[in-house]
Amino acid sequence: MMDPLPIDRSRPTTRADVARLAGVSTAVVSYVVNGGPRGVAPATREKVLRAIEVLDYRPNSSARALKRGATHLLGVVVPDIENPFYAEFVGAIDAAAHSRDRSVLLALTNKDPDREYEMITNLVDHGVDGLLVLAFLHNKRSYTIADTWVPRVVIHEAAVGHAFPIVGPDLGQGTEAATRHLIDHGHRRIAYIGGAMPAPRIDFRRIAWESVLNREGIPAHAYALTTWDRRGGSEGARRLLEGEDPPTAILAGSDLIAIGALQTIHEMGRRCPEDVAVISIDGTSESQYSWPALTTVRQPFEAVSATALDTLLDPGERPASQILPMELIIRASCGC
């Protein structure tokens, strides 16, 4: 048994208090609490755990869970939750986590490199058992925070130059299905609206759109490079429809782009789908309640989330990259 040292109970117990009682350095206490980065001998670890119990030291969720060796908390990193795409993915991840007796801590980066690093560091400090990164991280240091002892899976990204497992949708397959659907409707002037992609990211949507048209001997019509939101879709559609050879169909790289494009089509006195057909990629709930309702290629939100959780919690012999098929959902905006 340990004889508690005099502790000032008028203030919170500190790591230094634990170190004094266990007879170790504060660094050793940190290694035990955070699970690394250095190992601690079993006997020393037991001393620290006993001191934590005696002093009721609770720096974060990891200290409360040291006895069972896990916090059952998973960190989820996203740029924002205003975009329905991220909101629906977070909902699917939360459901998948709950079914596996895990809880989720959410971190919003706002696409700010400094905030990315801060948020991921905070998640690690809270003792998360793993990280799900549903974002392109602009600060490359953010990918390597505690990567030696906190497993992570990157969702929906490709070509980011890291060694972590990737789980995401087959954007090439989904875009090919959408493009072929428009071709089957007789369209030959099929335009694409997408957003800018910072290197080393790749827009597999635009690549697949061009590839299908080339294979069918159809000239790739004009495309509009804009932003991945409603305003970008509106501006992109206006640019295309005011051109000399306006498209009869638009493939939108996201639901939000498609919603913005629909507004511009209506404002310009055009009809959808009679004058301009529209197909989107993502398949969020917003696509179902536009006017007309959008034909879309739906992201496999639930399947990707479940696969990402399984990969994070039980990596086994899984491949480094797992790409899941998308589903074409036919509604009114394509002319069906």
Coordinates of C-alpha atoms in Angstrom, one line a residue:
M1 CA 0.0 0.0 0.0
M2 CA 1.1 3.5 -0.7
D3 CA 1.1 6.2 2.0
P4 CA -0.4 9.3 0.4
L5 CA 1.9 12.3 0.6
P6 CA 0.4 15.6 1.8
I7 CA -1.6 16.9 -1.1
D8 CA -3.2 20.3 -1.3
R9 CA -6.8 19.4 -2.0
S10 CA -7.8 23.0 -2.7
R11 CA -6.3 22.5 -6.2
P12 CA -6.7 19.8 -8.8
T13 CA -4.3 16.9 -8.5
T14 CA -1.4 17.3 -11.0
R15 CA 0.8 14.9 -12.8
A16 CA 3.7 16.0 -10.5
D17 CA 1.6 14.8 -7.5
V18 CA 1.3 11.4 -9.1
A19 CA 5.0 11.3 -10.0
R20 CA 5.9 12.1 -6.3
L21 CA 3.7 9.5 -4.9
A22 CA 4.8 6.8 -7.4
G23 CA 8.5 7.8 -7.1
V24 CA 8.9 8.3 -10.8
S25 CA 9.4 11.3 -13.2
T26 CA 6.5 13.2 -14.6
A27 CA 7.5 11.9 -18.1
V28 CA 6.9 8.3 -16.9
V29 CA 3.4 9.3 -15.7
S30 CA 2.8 10.8 -19.1
Y31 CA 3.9 7.6 -20.9
V32 CA 1.5 5.5 -18.8
V33 CA -1.4 7.9 -19.2
N34 CA -0.9 8.3 -23.0
G35 CA 0.3 4.8 -23.8
G36 CA 3.7 6.0 -25.1
P37 CA 5.7 7.0 -26.9
R38 CA 8.1 5.0 -24.6
G39 CA 7.3 1.8 -22.9
V40 CA 7.1 1.5 -19.1
A41 CA 8.1 -1.6 -17.1
P42 CA 5.1 -3.4 -15.7
A43 CA 6.1 -2.9 -12.0
T44 CA 6.5 0.8 -12.6
R45 CA 3.3 1.1 -14.5
E46 CA 1.4 -0.5 -11.6
K47 CA 3.0 2.1 -9.2
V48 CA 1.7 4.9 -11.4
L49 CA -1.7 3.4 -11.8
R50 CA -2.0 2.9 -8.0
A51 CA -0.9 6.6 -7.5
I52 CA -3.5 7.7 -10.0
E53 CA -6.2 5.7 -8.1
V54 CA -5.1 6.9 -4.6
L55 CA -5.0 10.6 -5.7
D56 CA -8.0 10.3 -8.0
Y57 CA -6.0 11.9 -10.8
R58 CA -8.1 12.4 -13.9
P59 CA -6.3 14.4 -16.6
N60 CA -8.6 13.1 -19.4
S61 CA -10.6 10.2 -20.5
S62 CA -7.5 8.0 -20.9
A63 CA -6.7 8.2 -17.2
R64 CA -10.2 7.0 -16.3
A65 CA -9.9 4.0 -18.6
L66 CA -6.3 2.9 -17.8
K67 CA -7.5 -0.1 -15.8
R68 CA -9.3 -1.5 -18.8
G69 CA -6.6 -0.4 -21.3
A70 CA -8.9 1.5 -23.6
T71 CA -11.2 4.5 -23.6
H72 CA -13.6 3.2 -26.2
L73 CA -13.4 6.7 -27.7
L74 CA -12.8 7.3 -31.4
G75 CA -11.7 10.7 -32.8
V76 CA -13.4 11.8 -36.1
V77 CA -11.8 14.7 -38.0
V78 CA -13.9 16.6 -40.5
P79 CA -13.6 20.1 -42.1
D80 CA -17.2 21.1 -41.2
I81 CA -20.6 19.7 -40.6
E82 CA -22.6 22.4 -42.5
N83 CA -22.0 20.4 -45.7
P84 CA -24.7 17.6 -45.8
F85 CA -22.0 15.3 -47.2
Y86 CA -19.9 15.5 -44.0
A87 CA -23.0 15.6 -41.7
E88 CA -24.3 12.3 -43.2
F89 CA -20.9 10.6 -43.0
V90 CA -20.5 11.6 -39.4
G91 CA -24.0 10.2 -38.7
A92 CA -23.0 6.9 -40.3
I93 CA -19.7 6.8 -38.5
D94 CA -21.5 7.4 -35.2
A95 CA -24.0 4.6 -35.8
A96 CA -21.2 2.2 -36.8
A97 CA -19.2 3.2 -33.7
H98 CA -22.2 2.8 -31.4
S99 CA -22.9 -0.8 -32.7
R100 CA -19.3 -1.6 -31.8
D101 CA -19.6 -0.2 -28.2
R102 CA -17.6 2.9 -29.1
S103 CA -18.3 6.6 -28.7
V104 CA -17.2 9.4 -31.0
L105 CA -15.3 12.7 -30.4
L106 CA -15.7 15.1 -33.2
A107 CA -13.1 17.7 -34.3
L108 CA -13.8 20.4 -36.9
T109 CA -10.7 21.7 -38.7
N110 CA -12.4 24.5 -40.8
K111 CA -9.6 23.6 -43.4
D112 CA -7.2 25.6 -41.2
P113 CA -3.7 24.0 -41.0
D114 CA -3.0 25.2 -37.5
R115 CA -6.4 24.2 -36.3
E116 CA -5.9 20.7 -37.8
Y117 CA -2.8 20.1 -35.8
E118 CA -4.4 21.5 -32.6
M119 CA -7.6 19.4 -33.0
I120 CA -5.8 16.1 -33.7
T121 CA -3.4 16.7 -30.8
N122 CA -6.4 17.3 -28.5
L123 CA -8.0 14.1 -29.6
V124 CA -4.8 12.2 -28.9
D125 CA -4.6 13.9 -25.5
H126 CA -8.1 12.8 -24.7
G127 CA -6.9 9.2 -25.1
V128 CA -8.8 8.2 -28.2
D129 CA -8.3 4.5 -29.3
G130 CA -8.1 5.5 -32.9
L131 CA -8.6 8.3 -35.5
L132 CA -10.9 8.5 -38.5
V133 CA -9.8 11.3 -40.8
L134 CA -12.7 12.4 -43.0
A135 CA -10.7 15.3 -44.5
F136 CA -7.8 16.3 -46.6
L137 CA -5.3 17.7 -44.0
H138 CA -3.5 20.7 -45.3
N139 CA -0.9 20.5 -42.5
K140 CA 1.1 17.3 -43.3
R141 CA 2.4 17.1 -39.7
S142 CA -1.2 16.4 -38.7
Y143 CA -1.0 13.0 -40.3
T144 CA 1.9 11.9 -38.1
I145 CA 0.7 13.0 -34.6
A146 CA 1.2 10.0 -32.4
D147 CA 1.1 7.7 -35.4
T148 CA 3.3 5.1 -33.6
W149 CA 0.6 4.2 -31.1
V150 CA -2.7 5.7 -32.2
P151 CA -4.1 3.8 -35.2
R152 CA -6.0 5.7 -37.9
V153 CA -7.9 5.3 -41.1
V154 CA -8.3 7.9 -43.8
I155 CA -11.8 8.1 -45.3
H156 CA -12.6 9.2 -48.8
E157 CA -9.1 10.4 -49.7
A158 CA -6.5 9.3 -52.2
A159 CA -3.0 10.2 -53.2
V160 CA -2.2 12.1 -50.0
G161 CA 1.2 10.7 -49.5
H162 CA 0.8 8.9 -46.2
A163 CA 1.0 5.2 -45.2
F164 CA -2.4 4.9 -43.4
P165 CA -5.2 2.6 -44.6
I166 CA -7.8 4.3 -46.9
V167 CA -11.4 3.4 -47.1
G168 CA -13.7 5.2 -49.6
P169 CA -16.1 5.1 -52.5
D170 CA -15.2 4.1 -56.0
L171 CA -15.7 7.6 -57.5
G172 CA -14.5 6.4 -60.9
Q173 CA -17.2 3.6 -61.1
G174 CA -19.9 5.9 -59.8
T175 CA -19.1 8.7 -62.2
E176 CA -18.9 6.2 -65.1
A177 CA -22.4 5.0 -64.3
A178 CA -23.7 8.5 -64.2
T179 CA -22.1 9.5 -67.5
R180 CA -23.3 6.3 -69.3
H181 CA -26.8 7.0 -68.0
L182 CA -26.8 10.4 -69.7
I183 CA -25.4 8.9 -72.9
D184 CA -28.2 6.3 -72.8
H185 CA -30.6 9.2 -72.7
G186 CA -29.2 10.4 -76.0
H187 CA -27.0 13.2 -74.7
R188 CA -23.8 14.1 -76.5
R189 CA -23.1 17.5 -75.0
I190 CA -22.4 16.5 -71.4
A191 CA -20.6 19.1 -69.3
Y192 CA -19.0 18.6 -65.9
I193 CA -18.9 21.0 -63.0
G194 CA -16.3 20.3 -60.2
G195 CA -14.2 22.1 -57.7
A196 CA -10.5 22.7 -57.5
M197 CA -8.4 19.9 -55.9
P198 CA -5.2 20.9 -54.1
A199 CA -2.2 18.6 -55.0
P200 CA -1.7 15.8 -54.5
R201 CA -5.4 15.1 -54.6
I202 CA -7.0 13.8 -57.8
D203 CA -10.5 14.4 -59.1
F204 CA -11.5 10.9 -60.1
R205 CA -14.9 12.2 -61.2
R206 CA -13.5 14.4 -64.0
I207 CA -11.1 11.7 -65.1
A208 CA -13.9 9.1 -65.3
W209 CA -16.2 11.5 -67.1
E210 CA -13.6 12.2 -69.8
S211 CA -12.6 8.6 -70.1
V212 CA -16.2 7.4 -70.7
L213 CA -16.8 10.1 -73.4
N214 CA -13.5 9.3 -75.1
R215 CA -14.3 5.5 -75.2
E216 CA -17.7 6.3 -76.7
G217 CA -16.2 8.6 -79.3
I218 CA -18.0 11.6 -77.9
P219 CA -16.0 14.9 -77.6
A220 CA -15.5 15.9 -73.9
H221 CA -17.7 19.0 -73.6
A222 CA -16.7 22.0 -71.7
Y223 CA -16.2 21.7 -67.9
A224 CA -16.4 24.4 -65.2
L225 CA -13.8 24.4 -62.5
T226 CA -15.3 26.2 -59.5
T227 CA -16.0 25.4 -55.8
W228 CA -17.6 22.4 -54.2
D229 CA -20.7 24.3 -53.0
R230 CA -24.0 25.8 -54.1
R231 CA -22.5 29.0 -55.3
G232 CA -19.9 27.2 -57.3
G233 CA -22.6 25.1 -59.0
S234 CA -24.6 28.2 -59.8
E235 CA -21.6 30.1 -61.2
G236 CA -20.4 27.0 -63.1
A237 CA -23.8 26.4 -64.7
R238 CA -24.2 30.0 -65.8
R239 CA -20.8 29.9 -67.4
L240 CA -21.6 26.8 -69.3
L241 CA -25.1 27.7 -70.4
E242 CA -24.1 31.2 -71.6
G243 CA -21.4 29.6 -73.8
E244 CA -21.7 29.3 -77.6
D245 CA -22.5 25.6 -77.4
P246 CA -24.4 25.0 -74.2
P247 CA -24.7 21.5 -72.8
T248 CA -27.8 19.4 -72.8
A249 CA -26.7 17.7 -69.7
I250 CA -24.6 18.5 -66.6
L251 CA -22.7 16.1 -64.4
A252 CA -22.3 17.8 -61.0
G253 CA -19.3 16.7 -58.9
S254 CA -21.4 17.1 -55.7
D255 CA -25.0 17.5 -54.6
L256 CA -24.4 21.0 -53.5
I257 CA -23.0 21.9 -56.9
A258 CA -26.1 20.3 -58.5
I259 CA -28.4 22.4 -56.2
G260 CA -26.7 25.6 -57.3
A261 CA -26.8 24.6 -60.9
L262 CA -30.6 23.9 -60.7
Q263 CA -31.2 27.4 -59.4
T264 CA -29.3 29.0 -62.3
I265 CA -31.1 26.8 -64.8
H266 CA -34.4 28.0 -63.4
E267 CA -33.3 31.6 -63.3
M268 CA -32.2 31.5 -66.9
G269 CA -35.7 30.2 -68.0
R270 CA -34.5 26.7 -68.8
R271 CA -36.2 23.6 -67.8
C272 CA -34.8 20.6 -66.1
P273 CA -34.7 17.9 -67.5
E274 CA -36.3 19.0 -70.7
D275 CA -33.7 21.6 -71.7
V276 CA -30.8 20.5 -69.4
A277 CA -30.6 17.2 -67.5
V278 CA -28.6 17.1 -64.3
I279 CA -27.0 14.2 -62.4
S280 CA -25.1 14.7 -59.1
I281 CA -22.6 12.7 -57.1
D282 CA -23.0 12.1 -53.3
G283 CA -26.6 11.2 -52.8
T284 CA -27.2 13.1 -49.6
S285 CA -30.8 13.6 -48.4
E286 CA -30.7 17.1 -49.9
S287 CA -30.6 15.5 -53.4
Q288 CA -34.0 13.9 -52.8
Y289 CA -35.8 17.2 -51.9
S290 CA -34.5 19.5 -54.7
W291 CA -36.8 20.4 -57.6
P292 CA -36.8 18.3 -59.6
A293 CA -35.4 15.6 -57.4
L294 CA -31.9 14.8 -58.4
T295 CA -30.7 11.6 -60.0
T296 CA -27.5 10.9 -58.1
V297 CA -24.7 8.4 -57.5
R298 CA -24.9 7.8 -53.8
Q299 CA -21.9 7.5 -51.6
P300 CA -21.9 4.2 -49.6
F301 CA -21.9 6.1 -46.3
E302 CA -22.9 3.2 -44.1
A303 CA -20.6 0.6 -45.8
V304 CA -17.6 2.9 -45.8
S305 CA -18.1 3.8 -42.2
A306 CA -18.5 0.1 -41.1
T307 CA -15.4 -0.9 -43.1
A308 CA -13.4 2.0 -41.7
L309 CA -14.3 1.0 -38.2
D310 CA -13.5 -2.6 -38.7
T311 CA -10.2 -1.6 -40.2
L312 CA -9.4 0.7 -37.3
L313 CA -10.3 -1.8 -34.6
D314 CA -9.1 -5.0 -36.2
P315 CA -6.7 -4.3 -39.1
G316 CA -5.6 -7.9 -39.6
E317 CA -4.5 -8.6 -43.2
R318 CA -6.7 -6.0 -44.8
P319 CA -5.5 -4.2 -48.0
A320 CA -4.1 -0.7 -47.7
S321 CA -6.9 0.7 -49.9
Q322 CA -10.5 -0.5 -49.8
I323 CA -12.7 1.1 -52.4
L324 CA -16.5 0.4 -52.3
P325 CA -19.0 0.7 -55.1
M326 CA -21.5 3.5 -55.4
E327 CA -25.2 3.3 -56.3
L328 CA -27.0 5.1 -59.1
I329 CA -30.3 6.4 -57.8
I330 CA -32.7 7.4 -60.6
R331 CA -35.0 10.3 -60.0
A332 CA -36.5 13.1 -62.2
S333 CA -33.6 15.4 -63.0
C334 CA -32.1 13.1 -65.7
G335 CA -35.4 12.8 -67.7
C336 CA -36.4 9.3 -66.4

